[in-house]
PDB file of C-alpha atoms in Angstrom:
ATOM      1  CA  MET A 128     -13.623   6.323 -27.670  1.00 48.00           C
ATOM      2  CA  PRO A 129     -17.115   6.766 -26.300  1.00 51.00           C
ATOM      3  CA  SER A 130     -17.017  10.389 -25.198  1.00 56.00           C
ATOM      4  CA  ARG A 131     -17.631  13.396 -27.404  1.00 65.00           C
ATOM      5  CA  VAL A 132     -14.533  15.073 -25.966  1.00 68.00           C
ATOM      6  CA  LYS A 133     -12.236  15.150 -28.968  1.00 74.00           C
ATOM      7  CA  THR A 134     -10.045  18.201 -29.362  1.00 86.00           C
ATOM      8  CA  PRO A 135      -6.714  18.354 -27.487  1.00 87.00           C
ATOM      9  CA  THR A 136      -7.953  21.356 -25.493  1.00 90.00           C
ATOM     10  CA  GLU A 137     -11.039  19.477 -24.326  1.00 89.00           C
ATOM     11  CA  LYS A 138      -8.914  16.476 -23.444  1.00 90.00           C
ATOM     12  CA  LEU A 139      -6.497  18.707 -21.523  1.00 92.00           C
ATOM     13  CA  ALA A 140      -9.395  20.246 -19.589  1.00 93.00           C
ATOM     14  CA  VAL A 141     -10.874  16.854 -18.686  1.00 92.00           C
ATOM     15  CA  THR A 142      -7.432  15.468 -17.806  1.00 94.00           C
ATOM     16  CA  SER A 143      -6.813  18.423 -15.469  1.00 95.00           C
ATOM     17  CA  MET A 144     -10.151  17.770 -13.847  1.00 94.00           C
ATOM     18  CA  MET A 145      -9.157  14.141 -13.361  1.00 95.00           C
ATOM     19  CA  ILE A 146      -5.917  15.249 -11.659  1.00 96.00           C
ATOM     20  CA  ALA A 147      -7.936  17.405  -9.267  1.00 96.00           C
ATOM     21  CA  LEU A 148     -10.388  14.551  -8.632  1.00 95.00           C
ATOM     22  CA  SER A 149      -7.597  12.068  -8.058  1.00 95.00           C
ATOM     23  CA  PHE A 150      -5.945  14.427  -5.575  1.00 94.00           C
ATOM     24  CA  ALA A 151      -9.257  15.009  -3.789  1.00 94.00           C
ATOM     25  CA  PHE A 152      -9.995  11.281  -3.609  1.00 93.00           C
ATOM     26  CA  GLY A 153      -6.549  10.656  -2.171  1.00 89.00           C
ATOM     27  CA  PHE A 154      -7.258  13.247   0.525  1.00 88.00           C
ATOM     28  CA  LEU A 155     -10.725  11.863   1.205  1.00 89.00           C
ATOM     29  CA  GLU A 156      -9.252   8.430   1.610  1.00 85.00           C
ATOM     30  CA  ASN A 157      -6.815   9.677   4.257  1.00 79.00           C
ATOM     31  CA  LEU A 158      -9.801  10.852   6.291  1.00 81.00           C
ATOM     32  CA  ILE A 159     -11.326   7.387   6.387  1.00 78.00           C
ATOM     33  CA  PRO A 160      -9.520   5.344   9.004  1.00 69.00           C
ATOM     34  CA  LEU A 161      -9.253   1.829   7.669  1.00 69.00           C
ATOM     35  CA  SER A 162      -7.406   0.159  10.474  1.00 63.00           C
ATOM     36  CA  VAL A 163      -6.793  -3.552  10.188  1.00 65.00           C
ATOM     37  CA  GLY A 164      -3.510  -3.523  12.083  1.00 63.00           C
ATOM     38  CA  ILE A 165      -1.422  -3.496   8.943  1.00 68.00           C
ATOM     39  CA  PRO A 166      -0.191  -0.383   7.163  1.00 69.00           C
ATOM     40  CA  GLY A 167      -0.861  -0.017   3.448  1.00 71.00           C
ATOM     41  CA  VAL A 168      -4.431  -1.322   3.369  1.00 82.00           C
ATOM     42  CA  LYS A 169      -6.483   1.323   1.606  1.00 84.00           C
ATOM     43  CA  LEU A 170      -9.334   1.876  -0.812  1.00 89.00           C
ATOM     44  CA  GLY A 171      -7.262   3.247  -3.678  1.00 90.00           C
ATOM     45  CA  LEU A 172      -9.960   5.705  -4.752  1.00 93.00           C
ATOM     46  CA  ALA A 173      -7.298   7.977  -6.264  1.00 93.00           C
ATOM     47  CA  ASN A 174      -6.775   5.374  -8.959  1.00 95.00           C
ATOM     48  CA  ILE A 175     -10.333   5.772 -10.321  1.00 96.00           C
ATOM     49  CA  PRO A 176      -9.628   9.044 -12.215  1.00 96.00           C
ATOM     50  CA  VAL A 177      -6.347   7.550 -13.486  1.00 97.00           C
ATOM     51  CA  MET A 178      -8.262   4.620 -14.957  1.00 96.00           C
ATOM     52  CA  ILE A 179     -11.016   6.809 -16.386  1.00 95.00           C
ATOM     53  CA  THR A 180      -8.353   8.866 -18.204  1.00 95.00           C
ATOM     54  CA  LEU A 181      -6.550   5.724 -19.312  1.00 95.00           C
ATOM     55  CA  TYR A 182      -9.710   4.321 -20.873  1.00 93.00           C
ATOM     56  CA  MET A 183     -11.023   7.566 -22.348  1.00 91.00           C
ATOM     57  CA  PHE A 184      -7.847   9.205 -23.682  1.00 92.00           C
ATOM     58  CA  GLY A 185      -5.151   6.537 -23.452  1.00 93.00           C
ATOM     59  CA  THR A 186      -1.778   6.147 -21.756  1.00 94.00           C
ATOM     60  CA  VAL A 187      -0.304   9.538 -22.737  1.00 94.00           C
ATOM     61  CA  TYR A 188      -3.032  11.431 -20.860  1.00 95.00           C
ATOM     62  CA  ALA A 189      -3.196   9.041 -17.915  1.00 96.00           C
ATOM     63  CA  ILE A 190       0.513   9.327 -16.984  1.00 96.00           C
ATOM     64  CA  PRO A 191       0.276  13.011 -15.910  1.00 95.00           C
ATOM     65  CA  VAL A 192      -2.816  12.224 -13.800  1.00 96.00           C
ATOM     66  CA  LEU A 193      -0.805   9.618 -11.905  1.00 96.00           C
ATOM     67  CA  ILE A 194       2.457  11.564 -11.562  1.00 96.00           C
ATOM     68  CA  VAL A 195       0.982  15.001 -10.790  1.00 95.00           C
ATOM     69  CA  ARG A 196      -1.348  13.502  -8.189  1.00 94.00           C
ATOM     70  CA  ILE A 197       1.567  11.753  -6.451  1.00 93.00           C
ATOM     71  CA  VAL A 198       3.710  14.923  -6.474  1.00 94.00           C
ATOM     72  CA  LEU A 199       0.798  17.038  -5.171  1.00 92.00           C
ATOM     73  CA  ALA A 200      -0.084  14.549  -2.441  1.00 89.00           C
ATOM     74  CA  ALA A 201       3.544  14.254  -1.310  1.00 88.00           C
ATOM     75  CA  ALA A 202       4.002  18.043  -1.303  1.00 90.00           C
ATOM     76  CA  THR A 203       0.789  18.585   0.655  1.00 87.00           C
ATOM     77  CA  PHE A 204       0.508  15.766   3.184  1.00 80.00           C
ATOM     78  CA  GLY A 205       3.578  13.628   2.746  1.00 77.00           C
ATOM     79  CA  ASN A 206       7.318  13.656   3.000  1.00 76.00           C
ATOM     80  CA  ALA A 207      10.259  12.334   0.983  1.00 79.00           C
ATOM     81  CA  SER A 208       9.724   8.732   2.043  1.00 76.00           C
ATOM     82  CA  SER A 209       5.992   8.692   1.355  1.00 78.00           C
ATOM     83  CA  PHE A 210       6.740  10.209  -2.070  1.00 86.00           C
ATOM     84  CA  VAL A 211       9.157   7.404  -2.959  1.00 85.00           C
ATOM     85  CA  PHE A 212       6.668   4.791  -1.721  1.00 83.00           C
ATOM     86  CA  SER A 213       3.759   6.245  -3.707  1.00 87.00           C
ATOM     87  CA  LEU A 214       5.852   6.640  -6.823  1.00 90.00           C
ATOM     88  CA  THR A 215       7.171   3.067  -6.708  1.00 89.00           C
ATOM     89  CA  GLY A 216       3.707   1.603  -6.207  1.00 90.00           C
ATOM     90  CA  GLY A 217       2.081   3.998  -8.663  1.00 93.00           C
ATOM     91  CA  ILE A 218       4.456   3.436 -11.569  1.00 94.00           C
ATOM     92  CA  LEU A 219       4.538  -0.348 -11.094  1.00 94.00           C
ATOM     93  CA  SER A 220       0.763  -0.582 -10.990  1.00 96.00           C
ATOM     94  CA  PHE A 221       0.394   1.735 -13.987  1.00 97.00           C
ATOM     95  CA  ILE A 222       2.698  -0.410 -16.126  1.00 97.00           C
ATOM     96  CA  VAL A 223       0.778  -3.544 -15.128  1.00 96.00           C
ATOM     97  CA  MET A 224      -2.576  -1.864 -15.831  1.00 96.00           C
ATOM     98  CA  CYS A 225      -1.427  -0.877 -19.343  1.00 96.00           C
ATOM     99  CA  ILE A 226      -0.230  -4.412 -20.046  1.00 96.00           C
ATOM    100  CA  LEU A 227      -3.454  -6.003 -18.740  1.00 95.00           C
ATOM    101  CA  LYS A 228      -5.570  -3.525 -20.707  1.00 94.00           C
ATOM    102  CA  ARG A 229      -3.754  -4.398 -23.936  1.00 93.00           C
ATOM    103  CA  THR A 230      -3.933  -8.133 -23.345  1.00 93.00           C
ATOM    104  CA  GLY A 231      -7.709  -8.136 -23.167  1.00 89.00           C
ATOM    105  CA  PHE A 232      -8.593  -8.083 -19.484  1.00 93.00           C
ATOM    106  CA  SER A 233     -11.801  -6.321 -18.447  1.00 94.00           C
ATOM    107  CA  ILE A 234     -11.593  -3.064 -16.520  1.00 94.00           C
ATOM    108  CA  THR A 235     -12.159  -5.019 -13.297  1.00 94.00           C
ATOM    109  CA  GLY A 236      -9.176  -7.245 -14.103  1.00 95.00           C
ATOM    110  CA  VAL A 237      -7.038  -4.223 -14.980  1.00 96.00           C
ATOM    111  CA  SER A 238      -7.994  -2.550 -11.706  1.00 96.00           C
ATOM    112  CA  MET A 239      -7.377  -5.678  -9.612  1.00 96.00           C
ATOM    113  CA  GLY A 240      -3.979  -6.254 -11.216  1.00 96.00           C
ATOM    114  CA  GLY A 241      -3.071  -2.615 -10.709  1.00 96.00           C
ATOM    115  CA  ALA A 242      -4.103  -2.583  -7.053  1.00 96.00           C
ATOM    116  CA  VAL A 243      -2.265  -5.810  -6.243  1.00 96.00           C
ATOM    117  CA  THR A 244       0.968  -4.654  -7.920  1.00 95.00           C
ATOM    118  CA  HIS A 245       0.659  -1.254  -6.237  1.00 94.00           C
ATOM    119  CA  ASN A 246       0.650  -2.971  -2.858  1.00 92.00           C
ATOM    120  CA  MET A 247       3.491  -5.301  -3.805  1.00 92.00           C
ATOM    121  CA  GLY A 248       5.546  -2.351  -5.076  1.00 90.00           C
ATOM    122  CA  GLN A 249       5.058  -0.505  -1.812  1.00 87.00           C
ATOM    123  CA  LEU A 250       5.893  -3.572   0.209  1.00 87.00           C
ATOM    124  CA  ALA A 251       9.063  -4.101  -1.827  1.00 86.00           C
ATOM    125  CA  ALA A 252      10.024  -0.443  -1.323  1.00 84.00           C
ATOM    126  CA  ALA A 253       9.386  -0.772   2.412  1.00 80.00           C
ATOM    127  CA  ALA A 254      11.454  -3.959   2.591  1.00 79.00           C
ATOM    128  CA  ILE A 255      14.369  -2.254   0.824  1.00 79.00           C
ATOM    129  CA  VAL A 256      14.160   0.941   2.910  1.00 72.00           C
ATOM    130  CA  THR A 257      13.944  -0.827   6.269  1.00 67.00           C
ATOM    131  CA  GLY A 258      16.186  -3.751   5.365  1.00 65.00           C
ATOM    132  CA  THR A 259      13.916  -6.229   7.124  1.00 64.00           C
ATOM    133  CA  ASN A 260      12.444  -9.385   5.699  1.00 63.00           C
ATOM    134  CA  GLY A 261       9.719  -9.576   8.353  1.00 65.00           C
ATOM    135  CA  LEU A 262       7.446  -7.649   6.016  1.00 72.00           C
ATOM    136  CA  ILE A 263       6.554 -10.916   4.285  1.00 75.00           C
ATOM    137  CA  TYR A 264       3.871 -11.219   7.000  1.00 77.00           C
ATOM    138  CA  TYR A 265       2.002  -8.346   5.346  1.00 82.00           C
ATOM    139  CA  LEU A 266       1.951  -9.956   1.917  1.00 88.00           C
ATOM    140  CA  PRO A 267      -1.219 -12.117   2.186  1.00 89.00           C
ATOM    141  CA  VAL A 268      -3.271  -9.286   3.689  1.00 89.00           C
ATOM    142  CA  LEU A 269      -2.026  -6.749   1.146  1.00 91.00           C
ATOM    143  CA  LEU A 270      -2.682  -9.141  -1.755  1.00 94.00           C
ATOM    144  CA  ILE A 271      -6.265  -9.850  -0.721  1.00 93.00           C
ATOM    145  CA  SER A 272      -7.083  -6.273   0.279  1.00 93.00           C
ATOM    146  CA  GLY A 273      -5.655  -5.076  -3.044  1.00 94.00           C
ATOM    147  CA  LEU A 274      -7.729  -7.616  -4.916  1.00 95.00           C
ATOM    148  CA  VAL A 275     -10.979  -6.630  -3.191  1.00 95.00           C
ATOM    149  CA  ALA A 276     -10.367  -2.871  -3.398  1.00 94.00           C
ATOM    150  CA  GLY A 277      -9.227  -3.225  -7.009  1.00 95.00           C
ATOM    151  CA  ALA A 278     -12.339  -5.192  -7.983  1.00 95.00           C
ATOM    152  CA  ILE A 279     -14.655  -2.605  -6.419  1.00 95.00           C
ATOM    153  CA  ASN A 280     -12.782   0.316  -8.006  1.00 96.00           C
ATOM    154  CA  GLY A 281     -12.736  -1.434 -11.373  1.00 95.00           C
ATOM    155  CA  MET A 282     -16.491  -2.015 -11.389  1.00 94.00           C
ATOM    156  CA  LEU A 283     -17.073   1.579 -10.234  1.00 94.00           C
ATOM    157  CA  THR A 284     -14.800   2.936 -12.957  1.00 95.00           C
ATOM    158  CA  GLY A 285     -16.513   0.803 -15.591  1.00 93.00           C
ATOM    159  CA  ALA A 286     -19.905   2.088 -14.464  1.00 92.00           C
ATOM    160  CA  ILE A 287     -18.678   5.704 -14.490  1.00 92.00           C
ATOM    161  CA  ILE A 288     -17.197   5.387 -17.989  1.00 91.00           C
ATOM    162  CA  SER A 289     -20.374   3.885 -19.414  1.00 88.00           C
ATOM    163  CA  ARG A 290     -22.449   6.669 -17.764  1.00 86.00           C
ATOM    164  CA  ILE A 291     -20.177   9.378 -19.178  1.00 82.00           C
ATOM    165  CA  SER A 292     -20.336   7.897 -22.649  1.00 72.00           C
ATOM    166  CA  THR A 293     -24.148   7.618 -22.727  1.00 60.00           C
ATOM    167  CA  LYS A 294     -24.587  11.144 -21.343  1.00 51.00           C
ATOM    168  CA  THR A 295     -22.281  12.835 -23.800  1.00 48.00           C
ATOM    169  CA  ASN A 296     -23.249  10.992 -26.949  1.00 43.00           C
TER     170      ASN A 296
ATOM    171  CA  MET B 130     -16.761  -0.397 -26.518  1.00 48.00           C
ATOM    172  CA  SER B 131     -17.789   0.386 -22.948  1.00 46.00           C
ATOM    173  CA  GLY B 132     -19.801  -2.826 -22.783  1.00 52.00           C
ATOM    174  CA  ASN B 133     -16.710  -4.666 -23.882  1.00 68.00           C
ATOM    175  CA  ILE B 134     -14.458  -3.318 -21.146  1.00 70.00           C
ATOM    176  CA  LEU B 135     -17.115  -3.909 -18.518  1.00 71.00           C
ATOM    177  CA  LYS B 136     -17.643  -7.562 -19.284  1.00 75.00           C
ATOM    178  CA  PHE B 137     -15.982  -9.770 -16.709  1.00 80.00           C
ATOM    179  CA  LYS B 138     -13.836 -12.280 -18.569  1.00 85.00           C
ATOM    180  CA  LYS B 139     -12.379 -15.675 -17.824  1.00 89.00           C
ATOM    181  CA  LYS B 140      -8.929 -14.053 -17.704  1.00 90.00           C
ATOM    182  CA  ASP B 141     -10.049 -11.816 -14.841  1.00 92.00           C
ATOM    183  CA  ILE B 142     -11.207 -14.791 -12.816  1.00 92.00           C
ATOM    184  CA  ILE B 143      -7.895 -16.577 -13.452  1.00 93.00           C
ATOM    185  CA  LEU B 144      -6.015 -13.448 -12.305  1.00 93.00           C
ATOM    186  CA  ALA B 145      -8.099 -13.194  -9.127  1.00 93.00           C
ATOM    187  CA  ALA B 146      -7.707 -16.913  -8.436  1.00 94.00           C
ATOM    188  CA  ALA B 147      -3.932 -16.691  -8.905  1.00 94.00           C
ATOM    189  CA  VAL B 148      -3.651 -13.809  -6.435  1.00 94.00           C
ATOM    190  CA  ILE B 149      -5.837 -15.631  -3.898  1.00 94.00           C
ATOM    191  CA  ALA B 150      -3.709 -18.770  -4.331  1.00 94.00           C
ATOM    192  CA  VAL B 151      -0.444 -16.875  -3.738  1.00 92.00           C
ATOM    193  CA  ALA B 152      -1.928 -15.091  -0.708  1.00 92.00           C
ATOM    194  CA  THR B 153      -3.180 -18.354   0.781  1.00 91.00           C
ATOM    195  CA  LEU B 154       0.170 -20.017   0.173  1.00 90.00           C
ATOM    196  CA  CYS B 155       1.999 -17.166   1.917  1.00 86.00           C
ATOM    197  CA  ALA B 156      -0.492 -17.115   4.784  1.00 85.00           C
ATOM    198  CA  VAL B 157      -0.060 -20.878   5.319  1.00 85.00           C
ATOM    199  CA  LEU B 158       3.710 -21.042   4.823  1.00 83.00           C
ATOM    200  CA  THR B 159       4.928 -18.057   6.860  1.00 75.00           C
ATOM    201  CA  PRO B 160       3.591 -19.229  10.243  1.00 72.00           C
ATOM    202  CA  LEU B 161       4.949 -22.724   9.546  1.00 74.00           C
ATOM    203  CA  LEU B 162       8.410 -21.380   8.788  1.00 72.00           C
ATOM    204  CA  SER B 163       8.470 -18.857  11.596  1.00 71.00           C
ATOM    205  CA  ARG B 164       9.460 -19.437  15.182  1.00 74.00           C
ATOM    206  CA  LYS B 165       8.513 -17.558  18.268  1.00 79.00           C
ATOM    207  CA  GLY B 166      10.929 -14.721  18.862  1.00 83.00           C
ATOM    208  CA  GLU B 167      12.923 -14.172  22.026  1.00 87.00           C
ATOM    209  CA  PHE B 168      13.890 -10.522  21.856  1.00 88.00           C
ATOM    210  CA  ALA B 169      12.518  -7.233  20.680  1.00 92.00           C
ATOM    211  CA  VAL B 170      15.307  -5.250  19.077  1.00 91.00           C
ATOM    212  CA  ILE B 171      14.637  -1.522  18.842  1.00 93.00           C
ATOM    213  CA  THR B 172      16.610   0.329  16.195  1.00 90.00           C
ATOM    214  CA  VAL B 173      16.607   4.096  15.730  1.00 89.00           C
ATOM    215  CA  SER B 174      18.071   5.595  12.542  1.00 84.00           C
ATOM    216  CA  GLY B 175      19.883   2.341  11.831  1.00 82.00           C
ATOM    217  CA  GLN B 176      21.547   2.233  15.283  1.00 86.00           C
ATOM    218  CA  GLU B 177      20.526  -0.383  17.816  1.00 89.00           C
ATOM    219  CA  TYR B 178      18.780   1.332  20.705  1.00 91.00           C
ATOM    220  CA  GLY B 179      18.132  -1.653  22.892  1.00 90.00           C
ATOM    221  CA  ARG B 180      17.318  -5.337  23.075  1.00 91.00           C
ATOM    222  CA  TYR B 181      14.533  -6.535  25.359  1.00 91.00           C
ATOM    223  CA  ASP B 182      13.432  -9.971  26.509  1.00 90.00           C
ATOM    224  CA  LEU B 183       9.907 -10.816  25.344  1.00 90.00           C
ATOM    225  CA  ASN B 184       9.169 -12.800  28.509  1.00 89.00           C
ATOM    226  CA  GLU B 185       9.465  -9.721  30.637  1.00 88.00           C
ATOM    227  CA  ASN B 186       6.491  -7.341  30.612  1.00 91.00           C
ATOM    228  CA  ARG B 187       7.629  -3.737  30.425  1.00 90.00           C
ATOM    229  CA  THR B 188       7.205  -0.410  28.684  1.00 92.00           C
ATOM    230  CA  ILE B 189      10.108   1.284  26.951  1.00 92.00           C
ATOM    231  CA  THR B 190       9.911   4.975  26.103  1.00 93.00           C
ATOM    232  CA  VAL B 191      12.092   5.906  23.164  1.00 92.00           C
ATOM    233  CA  THR B 192      12.605   9.648  22.828  1.00 91.00           C
ATOM    234  CA  THR B 193      14.848  11.046  20.122  1.00 88.00           C
ATOM    235  CA  ASP B 194      15.082  14.343  18.235  1.00 88.00           C
ATOM    236  CA  LEU B 195      12.521  12.925  15.809  1.00 86.00           C
ATOM    237  CA  GLY B 196       9.881  12.187  18.447  1.00 90.00           C
ATOM    238  CA  THR B 197       8.642   9.779  21.083  1.00 92.00           C
ATOM    239  CA  ASN B 198       7.429   6.197  20.837  1.00 92.00           C
ATOM    240  CA  GLU B 199       6.297   4.080  23.722  1.00 94.00           C
ATOM    241  CA  VAL B 200       6.923   0.383  23.147  1.00 94.00           C
ATOM    242  CA  THR B 201       5.121  -2.130  25.354  1.00 94.00           C
ATOM    243  CA  ILE B 202       6.053  -5.766  25.844  1.00 93.00           C
ATOM    244  CA  GLU B 203       3.141  -7.789  27.183  1.00 91.00           C
ATOM    245  CA  ASP B 204       2.725 -11.579  27.353  1.00 88.00           C
ATOM    246  CA  GLY B 205       5.462 -12.215  24.779  1.00 87.00           C
ATOM    247  CA  LYS B 206       4.060  -9.694  22.322  1.00 90.00           C
ATOM    248  CA  VAL B 207       5.278  -6.246  21.394  1.00 93.00           C
ATOM    249  CA  TYR B 208       3.280  -3.235  20.299  1.00 93.00           C
ATOM    250  CA  VAL B 209       3.599   0.526  20.145  1.00 94.00           C
ATOM    251  CA  SER B 210       1.347   1.865  22.887  1.00 93.00           C
ATOM    252  CA  TYR B 211       1.961   5.541  22.157  1.00 92.00           C
ATOM    253  CA  ALA B 212       3.527   7.549  19.353  1.00 92.00           C
ATOM    254  CA  ASP B 213       3.552  11.246  18.573  1.00 91.00           C
ATOM    255  CA  CYS B 214       4.193  10.767  14.853  1.00 86.00           C
ATOM    256  CA  PRO B 215       1.672  12.308  12.418  1.00 82.00           C
ATOM    257  CA  GLN B 216      -0.282   9.264  11.260  1.00 79.00           C
ATOM    258  CA  GLU B 217       0.383   6.868  14.139  1.00 82.00           C
ATOM    259  CA  ILE B 218       0.537   3.916  11.787  1.00 83.00           C
ATOM    260  CA  CYS B 219       2.949   2.171  14.178  1.00 87.00           C
ATOM    261  CA  ALA B 220       0.539   2.580  17.115  1.00 89.00           C
ATOM    262  CA  ARG B 221      -2.296   0.985  15.138  1.00 86.00           C
ATOM    263  CA  HIS B 222      -0.131  -1.978  14.160  1.00 87.00           C
ATOM    264  CA  ARG B 223      -1.170  -5.324  15.613  1.00 86.00           C
ATOM    265  CA  PRO B 224       1.150  -6.799  18.284  1.00 89.00           C
ATOM    266  CA  VAL B 225       4.071  -8.833  16.911  1.00 88.00           C
ATOM    267  CA  SER B 226       5.725 -11.898  18.418  1.00 86.00           C
ATOM    268  CA  SER B 227       7.194 -14.133  15.696  1.00 82.00           C
ATOM    269  CA  ASP B 228      10.841 -14.155  14.725  1.00 80.00           C
ATOM    270  CA  GLY B 229      11.510 -11.634  11.956  1.00 78.00           C
ATOM    271  CA  GLU B 230       8.293  -9.659  12.379  1.00 82.00           C
ATOM    272  CA  SER B 231       8.609  -5.929  12.757  1.00 84.00           C
ATOM    273  CA  ILE B 232       6.809  -2.686  13.480  1.00 89.00           C
ATOM    274  CA  ILE B 233       8.169   0.355  11.725  1.00 86.00           C
ATOM    275  CA  CYS B 234       7.616   4.009  12.517  1.00 87.00           C
ATOM    276  CA  VAL B 235       8.871   5.690   9.350  1.00 82.00           C
ATOM    277  CA  PRO B 236       8.822   9.340  10.536  1.00 84.00           C
ATOM    278  CA  HIS B 237      10.804   8.510  13.685  1.00 88.00           C
ATOM    279  CA  GLU B 238      13.103   6.083  11.835  1.00 86.00           C
ATOM    280  CA  LEU B 239      12.270   3.540  14.505  1.00 90.00           C
ATOM    281  CA  VAL B 240      12.187  -0.172  13.785  1.00 89.00           C
ATOM    282  CA  ILE B 241      11.148  -2.840  16.265  1.00 91.00           C
ATOM    283  CA  THR B 242      12.228  -6.266  15.083  1.00 88.00           C
ATOM    284  CA  ILE B 243      11.574  -9.577  16.760  1.00 88.00           C
ATOM    285  CA  ALA B 244      14.720 -11.682  16.952  1.00 85.00           C
ATOM    286  CA  SER B 245      15.899 -14.900  18.483  1.00 80.00           C
ATOM    287  CA  ASN B 246      19.403 -15.809  19.626  1.00 72.00           C
ATOM    288  CA  SER B 247      20.313 -17.770  16.534  1.00 55.00           C
ATOM    289  CA  ASP B 248      19.975 -14.901  14.104  1.00 49.00           C
ATOM    290  CA  GLU B 249      21.352 -12.136  16.281  1.00 47.00           C
ATOM    291  CA  GLY B 250      24.253 -11.500  13.934  1.00 46.00           C
ATOM    292  CA  GLU B 251      22.064 -11.473  10.875  1.00 46.00           C
ATOM    293  CA  VAL B 252      19.762  -8.772  12.231  1.00 48.00           C
ATOM    294  CA  ASP B 253      22.714  -6.569  13.093  1.00 47.00           C
ATOM    295  CA  ALA B 254      24.188  -7.046   9.665  1.00 46.00           C
ATOM    296  CA  VAL B 255      20.934  -6.190   7.893  1.00 46.00           C
ATOM    297  CA  THR B 256      20.030  -3.131   9.930  1.00 46.00           C
ATOM    298  CA  GLY B 257      23.601  -1.805  10.042  1.00 40.00           C
TER     299      GLY B 257
END
């Protein structure tokens, strides 16, 4: 791939940095009140480092960024229920992102697909936990907000990756 | 390689269009299929706390070991007017009024569900 980072130690160092970044972005995002009257609408900035790792080093390195970030965030700000919600959404979206990446979507498409499935995963988890079907009202808003946030994050991530690769080569 | 991943493809547009189509469909269909609710059912930790007529304006204060929520019924709509939970997601939720809609306060295990007479049994069965 485009970067000059090649040895496992270098990859480990960059991956660790991505975990820290992802955690910091998640925290930053909590500070920005994005109130549209529906829970679950968010920017998804924490996914940017996950995608950078996915594109630079592949799936094996990206999984720890996702999982460690979720565990750290839950241990620091969350509770058991927020952990389950994040994990459900995170794993679902990660699987979809890997599939979309392999089937030839651009990074924007991968990011949009990931964001939309993340929101659907969380909604499904919420529906199961609360045992209510009234949550269907959230679906349109969460689909569109995921699509918009995912598109922005995808373009940002693409721009970051191309900057990193030109700087280091 | 990086130019390749950056290039917006036809597939991406199809994906976006599909999501927009599903969202629009849901947004159009749900209001058509929903009816105006008659009651606000407040459930705490899976147990029914109370059932309140939507036509009657009032404020209900629910205090449990987990915390306090203040539920307000106003002009047929229900919202959480005060909550002492950490993120106050429930208090920022828009007012609900249609059958089946709900506001959930996860930390306080409080669920407000809009119900009508016909599906009274169903709500009890689901929450129980």
